[in-house]
Tab-separated table of C-alpha atoms in Angstrom:
chain	number	residue	atom	x	y	z
A	1464	MET	CA	7.567	33.334	-20.323
A	1465	ARG	CA	5.743	36.107	-18.968
A	1466	LEU	CA	4.135	36.376	-15.434
A	1467	THR	CA	2.367	39.712	-14.357
A	1468	PRO	CA	2.040	40.768	-10.603
A	1469	SER	CA	-0.535	43.087	-9.396
A	1470	VAL	CA	1.045	45.392	-7.185
A	1471	ALA	CA	-2.515	46.942	-5.535
A	1472	ALA	CA	-3.513	43.588	-4.470
A	1473	VAL	CA	-0.973	43.152	-2.266
A	1474	ALA	CA	-2.371	44.208	0.767
A	1475	LEU	CA	-5.795	42.925	0.004
A	1476	VAL	CA	-4.334	39.061	-0.426
A	1477	VAL	CA	-2.274	39.302	2.564
A	1478	GLY	CA	-5.229	40.261	4.575
A	1479	ALA	CA	-7.604	37.570	3.333
A	1480	VAL	CA	-5.242	34.770	3.330
A	1481	PHE	CA	-4.358	34.908	6.958
A	1482	ALA	CA	-8.130	35.877	7.990
A	1483	SER	CA	-10.246	33.192	6.076
A	1484	GLY	CA	-9.443	30.390	8.523
A	1485	PHE	CA	-6.779	28.146	6.843
A	1486	VAL	CA	-5.959	25.462	9.040
A	1487	SER	CA	-2.131	25.231	9.129
A	1488	THR	CA	-0.026	21.980	8.757
A	1489	ALA	CA	1.986	20.646	11.364
A	1490	PRO	CA	5.205	22.680	11.134
A	1491	VAL	CA	7.833	21.294	9.033
A	1492	SER	CA	11.279	21.583	11.065
A	1493	ALA	CA	14.688	22.310	9.694
A	1494	ALA	CA	16.572	21.211	12.841
A	1495	GLY	CA	19.602	19.249	11.208
A	1496	ALA	CA	18.466	20.078	7.963
A	1497	SER	CA	19.720	22.225	5.115
A	1498	ARG	CA	16.165	22.626	2.784
A	1499	LEU	CA	12.628	22.595	4.080
A	1500	ARG	CA	10.207	20.910	1.701
A	1501	ALA	CA	5.962	20.730	1.240
A	1502	ASP	CA	3.358	20.825	-0.911
A	1503	ALA	CA	0.427	23.267	-1.258
A	1504	SER	CA	-2.485	23.647	-3.431
A	1505	PRO	CA	-3.886	26.895	-4.217
A	1506	ASN	CA	-6.891	27.966	-1.893
A	1507	GLY	CA	-5.729	24.799	0.203
A	1508	PRO	CA	-4.353	24.754	3.696
A	1509	ALA	CA	-1.295	27.162	4.626
A	1510	VAL	CA	1.721	25.446	5.488
A	1511	THR	CA	3.897	26.416	8.514
A	1512	LEU	CA	7.958	25.885	8.026
A	1513	SER	CA	9.893	25.929	10.901
A	1514	PHE	CA	13.508	27.182	10.683
A	1515	GLY	CA	15.010	25.449	13.720
A	1516	VAL	CA	18.807	26.407	12.383
A	1517	GLY	CA	20.151	29.875	10.588
A	1518	GLY	CA	20.880	29.291	6.541
A	1519	VAL	CA	18.154	27.373	6.049
A	1520	THR	CA	16.067	26.904	2.333
A	1521	GLY	CA	12.214	26.450	2.408
A	1522	VAL	CA	10.555	25.036	-0.637
A	1523	VAL	CA	6.631	25.238	-0.609
A	1524	SER	CA	5.417	23.848	-4.010
A	1525	PHE	CA	2.087	24.284	-5.778
A	1526	MET	CA	0.619	22.745	-9.323
A	1527	GLY	CA	-0.152	25.511	-11.242
A	1528	LEU	CA	-2.041	25.850	-14.873
A	1529	SER	CA	-1.169	28.117	-17.729
A	1530	GLY	CA	-3.091	31.058	-17.205
A	1531	GLN	CA	-4.001	30.770	-13.409
A	1532	PRO	CA	-3.787	34.106	-11.285
A	1533	VAL	CA	-1.969	32.765	-8.229
A	1534	SER	CA	-0.680	34.928	-5.031
A	1535	ILE	CA	1.577	33.901	-2.453
A	1536	ALA	CA	1.654	35.234	1.186
A	1537	THR	CA	3.336	34.646	4.437
A	1538	GLY	CA	2.258	35.535	7.892
A	1539	ASP	CA	2.826	34.721	11.269
A	1540	GLY	CA	6.817	34.848	11.059
A	1541	THR	CA	8.358	35.009	14.311
A	1542	PHE	CA	11.640	36.285	12.864
A	1543	ALA	CA	13.533	39.449	14.271
A	1544	ALA	CA	13.547	40.899	10.896
A	1545	ALA	CA	10.984	40.802	7.538
A	1546	CYS	CA	14.746	40.431	5.668
A	1547	ASP	CA	15.289	37.813	7.533
A	1548	VAL	CA	14.149	35.285	4.848
A	1549	GLN	CA	14.086	35.866	1.339
A	1550	LEU	CA	11.143	34.666	-0.634
A	1551	ARG	CA	11.325	33.884	-4.743
A	1552	VAL	CA	8.903	32.019	-7.122
A	1553	PHE	CA	10.526	30.023	-9.673
A	1554	ALA	CA	8.759	28.203	-12.518
A	1555	PRO	CA	8.780	24.382	-13.543
A	1556	ASP	CA	11.660	25.465	-15.544
A	1557	GLY	CA	13.492	26.736	-12.998
A	1558	THR	CA	13.036	30.238	-14.257
A	1559	GLY	CA	13.059	33.036	-11.235
A	1560	VAL	CA	9.310	34.837	-11.616
A	1561	THR	CA	9.908	37.198	-8.857
A	1562	GLY	CA	12.675	39.232	-7.549
A	1563	PRO	CA	13.528	38.473	-3.850
A	1564	VAL	CA	10.935	39.671	-1.388
A	1565	CYS	CA	11.221	40.088	2.549
A	1566	ALA	CA	9.140	37.915	4.133
A	1567	GLY	CA	10.073	36.849	7.302
A	1568	THR	CA	7.251	38.590	9.199
A	1569	SER	CA	4.611	38.854	6.382
A	1570	ALA	CA	4.972	39.511	2.638
A	1571	SER	CA	2.674	39.031	-0.342
A	1572	VAL	CA	3.502	38.688	-3.951
A	1573	GLY	CA	0.794	38.627	-6.921
A	1574	PRO	CA	-1.735	37.891	-8.287
A	1575	LEU	CA	1.110	36.317	-10.773
A	1576	VAL	CA	-0.427	35.076	-14.047
A	1577	LEU	CA	1.416	31.637	-14.415
A	1578	GLY	CA	2.599	31.262	-17.990
A	1579	ALA	CA	3.131	27.226	-17.939
A	1580	ASP	CA	1.694	24.215	-16.609
A	1581	GLY	CA	3.507	22.715	-14.054
A	1582	THR	CA	5.145	22.664	-10.761
A	1583	TYR	CA	5.986	25.686	-9.316
A	1584	LYS	CA	8.098	26.469	-6.341
A	1585	VAL	CA	8.398	29.319	-3.677
A	1586	LYS	CA	11.883	29.213	-2.231
A	1587	LEU	CA	12.373	31.108	1.387
A	1588	VAL	CA	16.070	31.443	2.194
A	1589	ALA	CA	16.800	32.234	5.520
A	1590	GLY	CA	19.769	34.239	7.319
A	1591	ALA	CA	22.891	32.777	8.086
A	1592	SER	CA	21.849	32.931	11.754
A	1593	ALA	CA	18.041	33.752	11.289
A	1594	THR	CA	15.705	31.327	12.969
A	1595	GLY	CA	11.829	31.244	13.583
A	1596	THR	CA	8.465	29.766	11.897
A	1597	LEU	CA	6.545	31.494	8.931
A	1598	ARG	CA	3.231	30.456	7.409
A	1599	VAL	CA	3.301	30.208	3.777
A	1600	ALA	CA	-0.436	29.920	1.799
A	1601	VAL	CA	-0.945	30.111	-1.891
A	1602	THR	CA	-4.613	31.330	-3.466
A	1603	SER	CA	-6.042	31.618	-6.770
A	1604	THR	CA	-8.911	33.367	-8.222
A	1605	GLY	CA	-10.862	32.864	-11.530
A	1606	SER	CA	-11.943	30.245	-13.380
A	1607	ILE	CA	-8.550	28.033	-13.628
A	1608	ALA	CA	-8.294	25.437	-10.668
A	1609	SER	CA	-5.502	23.537	-9.875
A	1610	ILE	CA	-4.780	20.835	-7.476
A	1611	THR	CA	-1.349	19.583	-6.208
A	1612	PRO	CA	-0.516	15.874	-5.691
A	1613	ASN	CA	-0.002	14.756	-2.228
A	1614	ALA	CA	-0.668	18.393	-0.568
A	1615	LYS	CA	-3.568	18.525	2.243
A	1616	LYS	CA	-7.055	18.251	1.399
A	1617	ILE	CA	-8.661	21.148	-0.564
A	1618	ARG	CA	-12.242	22.379	0.173
A	1619	ILE	CA	-14.922	21.697	-2.800
A	1620	ALA	CA	-18.259	23.592	-2.644
A	1621	ILE	CA	-20.996	22.367	-5.025
A	1622	THR	CA	-23.851	25.353	-5.141
A	1623	ALA	CA	-25.923	24.487	-7.872
A	1624	PRO	CA	-27.684	21.875	-9.406
A	1625	HIS	CA	-25.327	19.832	-12.247
A	1626	GLN	CA	-22.403	21.785	-11.492
A	1627	VAL	CA	-19.052	20.508	-12.484
A	1628	ALA	CA	-15.952	21.414	-10.511
A	1629	ARG	CA	-12.168	20.587	-12.200
A	1630	PHE	CA	-9.470	21.050	-10.477
A	1631	GLY	CA	-6.110	20.224	-12.445
A	1632	PHE	CA	-2.917	18.727	-12.122
A	1633	LEU	CA	0.087	17.882	-14.769
A	1634	ALA	CA	0.991	14.214	-15.098
A	1635	ARG	CA	3.559	12.358	-17.284
A	1636	ALA	CA	2.449	8.925	-19.168
A	1637	GLY	CA	3.191	6.270	-16.741
A	1638	GLU	CA	2.664	7.892	-13.169
A	1639	ARG	CA	0.257	6.572	-10.953
A	1640	TYR	CA	-2.341	8.605	-8.909
A	1641	SER	CA	-5.298	8.101	-6.783
A	1642	ALA	CA	-7.587	10.420	-4.813
A	1643	LEU	CA	-9.458	10.555	-2.238
A	1644	ALA	CA	-12.695	12.581	-0.931
A	1645	THR	CA	-13.458	13.047	3.045
A	1646	ASN	CA	-15.441	15.211	5.455
A	1647	GLY	CA	-17.872	16.461	4.072
A	1648	ASP	CA	-21.861	17.531	4.298
A	1649	VAL	CA	-23.468	15.721	1.110
A	1650	ALA	CA	-26.788	14.312	1.144
A	1651	PRO	CA	-28.141	12.037	0.119
A	1652	ARG	CA	-25.244	10.121	-0.502
A	1653	CYS	CA	-23.951	9.447	-4.124
A	1654	ARG	CA	-25.479	13.140	-5.038
A	1655	ILE	CA	-21.875	13.998	-5.974
A	1656	ALA	CA	-19.706	11.725	-8.171
A	1657	LEU	CA	-15.697	11.968	-7.901
A	1658	SER	CA	-13.198	10.851	-10.912
A	1659	ILE	CA	-10.212	11.367	-12.771
A	1660	VAL	CA	-10.564	12.588	-16.302
A	1661	ASP	CA	-8.404	13.847	-18.828
A	1662	ALA	CA	-8.597	16.904	-20.692
A	1663	GLY	CA	-11.355	16.027	-23.165
A	1664	GLY	CA	-13.612	14.729	-20.549
A	1665	THR	CA	-12.834	11.048	-20.550
A	1666	HIS	CA	-12.584	8.818	-17.572
A	1667	LEU	CA	-9.544	7.395	-16.801
A	1668	SER	CA	-11.485	5.932	-13.421
A	1669	ALA	CA	-14.849	4.416	-12.362
A	1670	SER	CA	-16.790	7.237	-10.573
A	1671	LYS	CA	-17.200	7.320	-6.858
A	1672	CYS	CA	-20.037	8.384	-4.730
A	1673	VAL	CA	-19.444	11.411	-2.448
A	1674	GLY	CA	-21.995	11.445	0.356
A	1675	ALA	CA	-23.157	10.553	4.126
A	1676	PRO	CA	-20.361	9.853	5.456
A	1677	SER	CA	-19.296	11.920	2.518
A	1678	SER	CA	-16.260	9.369	1.642
A	1679	GLY	CA	-15.054	8.063	-1.685
A	1680	PHE	CA	-11.547	6.968	-2.562
A	1681	ILE	CA	-10.310	6.547	-6.462
A	1682	ASP	CA	-8.106	3.478	-6.597
A	1683	VAL	CA	-4.768	3.955	-8.695
A	1684	VAL	CA	-5.010	4.851	-12.299
A	1685	THR	CA	-2.115	5.085	-14.873
A	1686	ILE	CA	-1.601	7.936	-16.719
A	1687	PRO	CA	-1.739	7.191	-20.740
A	1688	THR	CA	-0.057	10.218	-22.026
A	1689	ASP	CA	1.488	13.589	-20.887
A	1690	GLY	CA	-0.584	16.276	-20.306
A	1691	ILE	CA	-3.372	17.963	-17.972
A	1692	TYR	CA	-5.866	15.590	-15.986
A	1693	TYR	CA	-8.295	16.761	-13.444
A	1694	LEU	CA	-9.962	15.587	-10.388
A	1695	ARG	CA	-13.811	16.017	-11.167
A	1696	ALA	CA	-16.720	16.474	-8.559
A	1697	SER	CA	-20.160	16.752	-10.787
A	1698	GLU	CA	-23.829	17.027	-8.663
A	1699	ARG	CA	-26.015	14.773	-10.613
A	1700	ASP	CA	-29.145	14.806	-8.805
A	1701	GLY	CA	-29.901	18.139	-9.973
A	1702	SER	CA	-30.590	19.771	-6.546
A	1703	ALA	CA	-29.570	23.334	-5.707
A	1704	ILE	CA	-29.032	22.515	-1.843
A	1705	PRO	CA	-25.494	23.276	-1.177
A	1706	ALA	CA	-22.937	20.662	-0.614
A	1707	SER	CA	-19.022	20.848	0.427
A	1708	PHE	CA	-16.412	18.282	0.927
A	1709	ARG	CA	-12.512	17.934	1.291
A	1710	ALA	CA	-10.735	16.268	-1.500
A	1711	GLN	CA	-6.972	15.272	-2.266
A	1712	VAL	CA	-5.294	13.797	-5.224
A	1713	PHE	CA	-2.107	11.650	-4.472
A	1714	ARG	CA	0.968	10.769	-6.957
A	1715	VAL	CA	1.308	7.175	-6.151
A	1716	VAL	CA	4.977	5.921	-5.924
A	1717	ASP	CA	5.536	2.112	-4.958
A	1718	VAL	CA	7.966	0.997	-2.654
A	1719	SER	CA	10.540	-1.103	-4.601
A	1720	ARG	CA	13.081	-2.754	-2.759
A	1721	PRO	CA	15.344	-6.065	-2.537
A	1722	ILE	CA	14.548	-8.697	-0.038
A	1723	THR	CA	16.539	-11.823	0.809
A	1724	ALA	CA	14.520	-15.034	0.480
A	1725	ASP	CA	16.082	-16.301	4.346
A	1726	GLY	CA	12.903	-15.144	6.248
A	1727	THR	CA	15.356	-11.804	7.297
A	1728	PRO	CA	12.074	-9.456	8.471
A	1729	ASP	CA	11.938	-6.108	6.671
A	1730	ALA	CA	9.542	-3.422	8.258
A	1731	LEU	CA	6.935	-1.457	5.572
A	1732	THR	CA	5.187	1.219	5.755
A	1733	ILE	CA	2.309	2.058	3.502
A	1734	ARG	CA	1.799	5.811	3.339
A	1735	THR	CA	0.101	7.004	0.276
A	1736	PRO	CA	-3.214	5.765	-0.499
A	1737	GLY	CA	-2.896	3.035	-3.383
A	1738	GLN	CA	0.512	2.470	-2.834
A	1739	ARG	CA	2.087	-1.184	-3.310
A	1740	ALA	CA	5.274	-2.473	-2.190
A	1741	LEU	CA	7.441	-4.809	-4.798
A	1742	TYR	CA	9.896	-7.221	-3.190
A	1743	HIS	CA	12.525	-8.602	-5.265
A	1744	PHE	CA	14.691	-11.299	-4.920
A	1745	ALA	CA	16.848	-13.972	-7.068
A	1746	GLY	CA	14.956	-17.245	-7.642
A	1747	THR	CA	15.867	-20.052	-9.462
A	1748	THR	CA	13.513	-23.324	-11.060
A	1749	GLY	CA	12.212	-25.604	-8.287
A	1750	GLN	CA	13.247	-23.351	-5.411
A	1751	ARG	CA	10.054	-23.302	-2.953
A	1752	VAL	CA	9.182	-19.847	-1.191
A	1753	SER	CA	6.829	-18.960	1.102
A	1754	VAL	CA	6.041	-15.677	2.275
A	1755	LEU	CA	4.219	-14.324	5.917
A	1756	LEU	CA	3.119	-11.180	6.967
A	1757	PRO	CA	2.964	-11.621	10.771
A	1758	ASP	CA	1.772	-8.138	12.074
A	1759	TYR	CA	-0.917	-6.857	9.054
A	1760	ARG	CA	-1.951	-3.900	9.799
A	1761	ILE	CA	-3.217	-1.878	6.680
A	1762	GLY	CA	-6.719	-1.272	6.156
A	1763	ASP	CA	-9.174	-4.283	5.724
A	1764	GLY	CA	-6.604	-6.359	3.837
A	1765	CYS	CA	-4.598	-6.734	0.592
A	1766	TYR	CA	-3.286	-9.507	-1.813
A	1767	ILE	CA	0.360	-11.219	-2.147
A	1768	ASP	CA	1.075	-11.882	-5.092
A	1769	LEU	CA	4.465	-13.552	-6.281
A	1770	VAL	CA	5.456	-12.494	-9.804
A	1771	ARG	CA	7.525	-14.289	-12.448
A	1772	PRO	CA	10.658	-12.553	-13.944
A	1773	ASP	CA	8.554	-12.204	-17.000
A	1774	GLY	CA	5.757	-9.993	-15.075
A	1775	SER	CA	3.153	-12.636	-15.052
A	1776	GLN	CA	1.715	-13.966	-11.605
A	1777	LEU	CA	2.608	-17.382	-10.524
A	1778	ALA	CA	0.320	-17.366	-7.141
A	1779	SER	CA	-2.109	-15.189	-5.391
A	1780	THR	CA	-3.508	-15.226	-1.891
A	1781	SER	CA	-5.525	-12.758	0.200
A	1782	CYS	CA	-4.677	-11.246	3.542
A	1783	PHE	CA	-6.222	-10.016	6.609
A	1784	VAL	CA	-5.951	-7.755	9.034
A	1785	VAL	CA	-4.912	-9.006	13.022
A	1786	ASN	CA	-4.164	-12.553	11.730
A	1787	PRO	CA	-0.751	-13.752	10.250
A	1788	SER	CA	-0.910	-13.296	6.122
A	1789	PHE	CA	0.551	-16.148	4.329
A	1790	LEU	CA	1.337	-17.198	0.784
A	1791	ASP	CA	1.942	-20.899	1.305
A	1792	ALA	CA	5.035	-22.519	-0.233
A	1793	THR	CA	5.386	-22.235	-3.916
A	1794	ALA	CA	7.690	-23.869	-6.392
A	1795	LEU	CA	9.064	-21.484	-8.824
A	1796	ASP	CA	9.389	-22.351	-12.547
A	1797	ALA	CA	12.026	-20.428	-13.880
A	1798	THR	CA	15.107	-18.660	-12.853
A	1799	GLY	CA	15.915	-14.875	-12.523
A	1800	THR	CA	14.528	-11.582	-10.592
A	1801	TRP	CA	10.957	-12.772	-8.649
A	1802	THR	CA	8.647	-10.121	-6.962
A	1803	VAL	CA	6.456	-10.579	-4.302
A	1804	ILE	CA	3.815	-7.645	-4.346
A	1805	ILE	CA	2.076	-6.671	-1.543
A	1806	ASP	CA	-1.058	-5.124	-2.561
A	1807	PRO	CA	-3.825	-3.284	0.011
A	1808	ASP	CA	-7.035	-3.967	-0.916
A	1809	GLY	CA	-8.726	-1.141	-3.745
A	1810	GLN	CA	-11.483	-0.457	-1.823
A	1811	GLY	CA	-9.987	2.071	0.530
A	1812	PRO	CA	-7.595	4.451	1.129
A	1813	TRP	CA	-5.443	1.924	3.460
A	1814	VAL	CA	-2.258	2.804	4.812
A	1815	GLY	CA	-0.512	0.920	7.689
A	1816	THR	CA	2.643	-1.203	8.352
A	1817	THR	CA	3.721	-4.695	8.591
A	1818	THR	CA	6.426	-6.647	8.569
A	1819	VAL	CA	7.595	-8.875	5.296
A	1820	GLN	CA	9.296	-11.980	5.466
A	1821	VAL	CA	10.481	-13.904	2.439
A	1822	PHE	CA	11.501	-17.912	3.033
A	1823	THR	CA	13.266	-20.245	0.888
A	1824	VAL	CA	11.488	-23.666	2.094
A	1825	THR	CA	13.247	-26.903	2.470
A	1826	ASP	CA	10.975	-29.866	3.520
A	1827	ILE	CA	11.537	-32.534	6.039
A	1828	ASP	CA	12.412	-35.953	4.089
A	1829	SER	CA	13.434	-38.630	6.213
A	1830	PRO	CA	12.670	-42.353	6.709
A	1831	ILE	CA	10.862	-43.589	9.658
A	1832	THR	CA	10.634	-47.053	11.506
A	1833	VAL	CA	7.397	-48.617	11.807
A	1834	GLY	CA	6.830	-48.559	15.730
A	1835	GLN	CA	9.531	-46.160	16.678
A	1836	PRO	CA	8.012	-42.304	16.989
A	1837	GLU	CA	10.382	-39.711	15.057
A	1838	THR	CA	10.088	-36.042	16.067
A	1839	ALA	CA	9.498	-33.549	12.689
A	1840	SER	CA	10.611	-29.975	13.655
A	1841	PHE	CA	8.894	-27.593	11.566
A	1842	THR	CA	11.409	-24.095	11.430
A	1843	ILE	CA	10.368	-22.669	8.380
A	1844	PRO	CA	6.861	-21.123	7.622
A	1845	GLY	CA	5.462	-23.524	4.840
A	1846	GLN	CA	7.810	-26.635	5.511
A	1847	ASN	CA	6.690	-30.339	5.361
A	1848	ALA	CA	7.516	-33.218	6.674
A	1849	PHE	CA	7.812	-36.507	4.358
A	1850	LEU	CA	8.460	-39.446	6.360
A	1851	ARG	CA	9.227	-42.728	4.396
A	1852	PHE	CA	8.320	-46.471	5.295
A	1853	GLU	CA	8.346	-49.804	3.666
A	1854	GLY	CA	4.991	-51.598	3.490
A	1855	THR	CA	2.977	-54.837	2.050
A	1856	SER	CA	0.198	-55.177	0.537
A	1857	GLY	CA	-2.701	-56.213	3.362
A	1858	ASP	CA	-0.605	-54.756	5.892
A	1859	GLN	CA	-2.212	-52.628	8.596
A	1860	ARG	CA	-0.498	-49.424	10.147
A	1861	THR	CA	-1.885	-46.834	12.929
A	1862	ILE	CA	-0.672	-43.455	12.339
A	1863	VAL	CA	-0.088	-41.228	15.477
A	1864	VAL	CA	0.462	-37.909	16.068
A	1865	THR	CA	1.389	-36.594	19.455
A	1866	ASN	CA	3.420	-33.951	21.507
A	1867	ILE	CA	2.127	-31.143	19.003
A	1868	SER	CA	4.027	-27.871	19.693
A	1869	MET	CA	2.827	-25.768	17.138
A	1870	THR	CA	0.843	-22.380	17.773
A	1871	ASP	CA	-2.578	-23.624	16.951
A	1872	GLY	CA	-2.153	-27.371	16.758
A	1873	LEU	CA	-3.786	-27.969	13.423
A	1874	PHE	CA	-2.123	-29.879	10.426
A	1875	ASP	CA	-3.045	-32.091	7.899
A	1876	VAL	CA	-1.413	-35.940	7.889
A	1877	VAL	CA	-2.180	-38.384	4.765
A	1878	VAL	CA	-0.626	-41.080	3.795
A	1879	VAL	CA	0.276	-41.465	0.359
A	1880	LYS	CA	0.945	-44.670	-1.588
A	1881	PRO	CA	4.008	-45.683	-3.671
A	1882	ASP	CA	2.065	-44.743	-6.732
A	1883	GLY	CA	1.977	-41.169	-5.562
A	1884	PHE	CA	-2.157	-41.374	-4.790
A	1885	ILE	CA	-3.201	-40.363	-1.244
A	1886	LEU	CA	-4.568	-43.996	0.524
A	1887	ASP	CA	-6.136	-41.925	3.783
A	1888	GLY	CA	-5.968	-39.432	6.121
A	1889	VAL	CA	-7.178	-36.460	8.470
A	1890	GLU	CA	-7.404	-33.030	7.560
A	1891	HIS	CA	-7.045	-30.132	10.192
A	1892	GLY	CA	-5.744	-32.899	12.939
A	1893	TYR	CA	-5.218	-32.236	16.438
A	1894	VAL	CA	-3.769	-34.305	19.390
A	1895	GLY	CA	-5.404	-37.782	19.338
A	1896	ALA	CA	-6.404	-37.137	15.501
A	1897	ASN	CA	-5.109	-40.638	14.739
A	1898	PHE	CA	-6.406	-43.246	11.777
A	1899	ASN	CA	-5.133	-46.810	11.027
A	1900	VAL	CA	-5.146	-47.656	7.188
A	1901	VAL	CA	-4.390	-50.866	5.179
A	1902	LEU	CA	-1.919	-51.020	2.673
A	1903	ASP	CA	-2.984	-51.646	-0.752
A	1904	GLU	CA	0.310	-51.870	-2.382
A	1905	THR	CA	3.927	-53.094	-1.667
A	1906	GLY	CA	6.657	-50.595	-1.926
A	1907	THR	CA	7.562	-47.406	-0.096
A	1908	PHE	CA	4.856	-45.160	1.515
A	1909	THR	CA	4.723	-41.578	3.117
A	1910	VAL	CA	3.403	-39.738	5.786
A	1911	LEU	CA	3.034	-36.356	4.874
A	1912	VAL	CA	2.373	-33.876	7.321
A	1913	ASN	CA	1.549	-30.314	6.343
A	1914	PRO	CA	1.589	-27.976	9.306
A	1915	GLY	CA	-1.623	-25.378	9.127
A	1916	TRP	CA	-1.178	-21.535	7.865
A	1917	ALA	CA	2.427	-20.844	8.721
A	1918	GLN	CA	2.682	-22.941	12.058
A	1919	THR	CA	6.029	-23.939	13.142
A	1920	GLY	CA	6.903	-26.076	15.709
A	1921	ASP	CA	7.058	-29.791	16.878
A	1922	VAL	CA	5.398	-32.804	16.118
A	1923	SER	CA	5.903	-36.431	16.885
A	1924	VAL	CA	4.922	-39.071	14.540
A	1925	ALA	CA	4.575	-42.702	14.898
A	1926	VAL	CA	3.694	-45.371	12.149
A	1927	ASP	CA	2.447	-48.400	14.497
A	1928	ALA	CA	2.035	-51.933	13.296
A	1929	THR	CA	-0.872	-52.761	15.932
A	1930	ALA	CA	-4.380	-51.384	14.725
A	1931	ALA	CA	-6.057	-49.452	17.361
A	1932	LYS	CA	-8.961	-50.215	19.006
A	1933	SER	CA	-11.033	-46.877	18.328
A	1934	HIS	CA	-9.875	-43.553	16.707
A	1935	ALA	CA	-11.034	-40.519	15.403
A	1936	ARG	CA	-13.320	-40.508	12.373
A	1937	HIS	CA	-11.147	-39.272	9.674
A	1938	THR	CA	-11.620	-37.162	6.069
A	1939	ARG	CA	-10.371	-37.569	2.746
């Protein structure tokens, strides 16, 4: 591959880059590390590398497209000498395309006309005892524009009616990408449409509005085939009023790790908009499991999905910020590796933290003697109690629930007949929410106590033979 640097442009590039007002990212520190890494987009914000120890290699990666002219410049270096840091540029195939350049104080390479599509790497190698900080910027001119996934936002300017701006990136089949636009000056809303398209202009995502407050999120799309894809911004009102905003593309890699279905908590951080968490556990047919997120703090909400070993979904529920989020106990219908998916709501670029717990649920199943209260201790979220007693058709019984120590004090209590049908009960019960039943069969009846949501704690239940004189209204 052939890259052609223009020596005459060196002084111009250095002056232009560091007078252009690029905002540095937070310094990337090398303390205790042997290598520094950062991502940058051509014409995006410069990155600052901090070499806290000697002998460190820093790598700044950027997406480049064939035929694109690119320049790399360093500046604001605090090293004792320029040659304390050696800069080289490498092509996507690992081939070196420039010789070493002394870059510890300031330097420039390019413009380089890129010979292939892909990720280029700027490597900066510090001397054995050299320490300091250094700013690195990548710039590009001409009609070919690229954007580096996971780098800081780039500024997109729209200056003409029906203008279309495209920023390309190389992607592989099966990879997943999302995009975000923020911090803009676009009016009216939806004047600018943002989407991800392939090289032929076919949309992989629906168009999202960019306008006051100038934000739009493209949820994850899956790349169908290897090739160049584009973040596309188009003016669709025919207005000549200038508009600008900042945008970025993310390569989304899901969190994927095992979890034990014994309630052991796992701390989850969603760092990339569109990212999901996939938790895998060994399950068997008939096993009942529940899922609890006690402290969900990721955007406006999410979905909790329980997925079979064959990839089909068995159960799903919505989750919410602030309140604990909970998938109630569900019986597995296959043996193999099951997956719990935590999927933040795709309406926004949500990132944040939560704790994930998966429980194997074993219900309480015991006899209860008429006239003798029994205490049911619920220790697992999703656990129910089945308290069984013998009865004769025509008997009157009063179900009395007391001594509730659960968080919300809410629960469902029903009496189940020997044939499996519900005789009567209360929903969302509370202290004093007792009820009377007249048994209409002879056999084993069951008092089923189902704590509301993910509550744990104690409940005292009694089956009394004498009907109460008054009782709370019940619902079926």
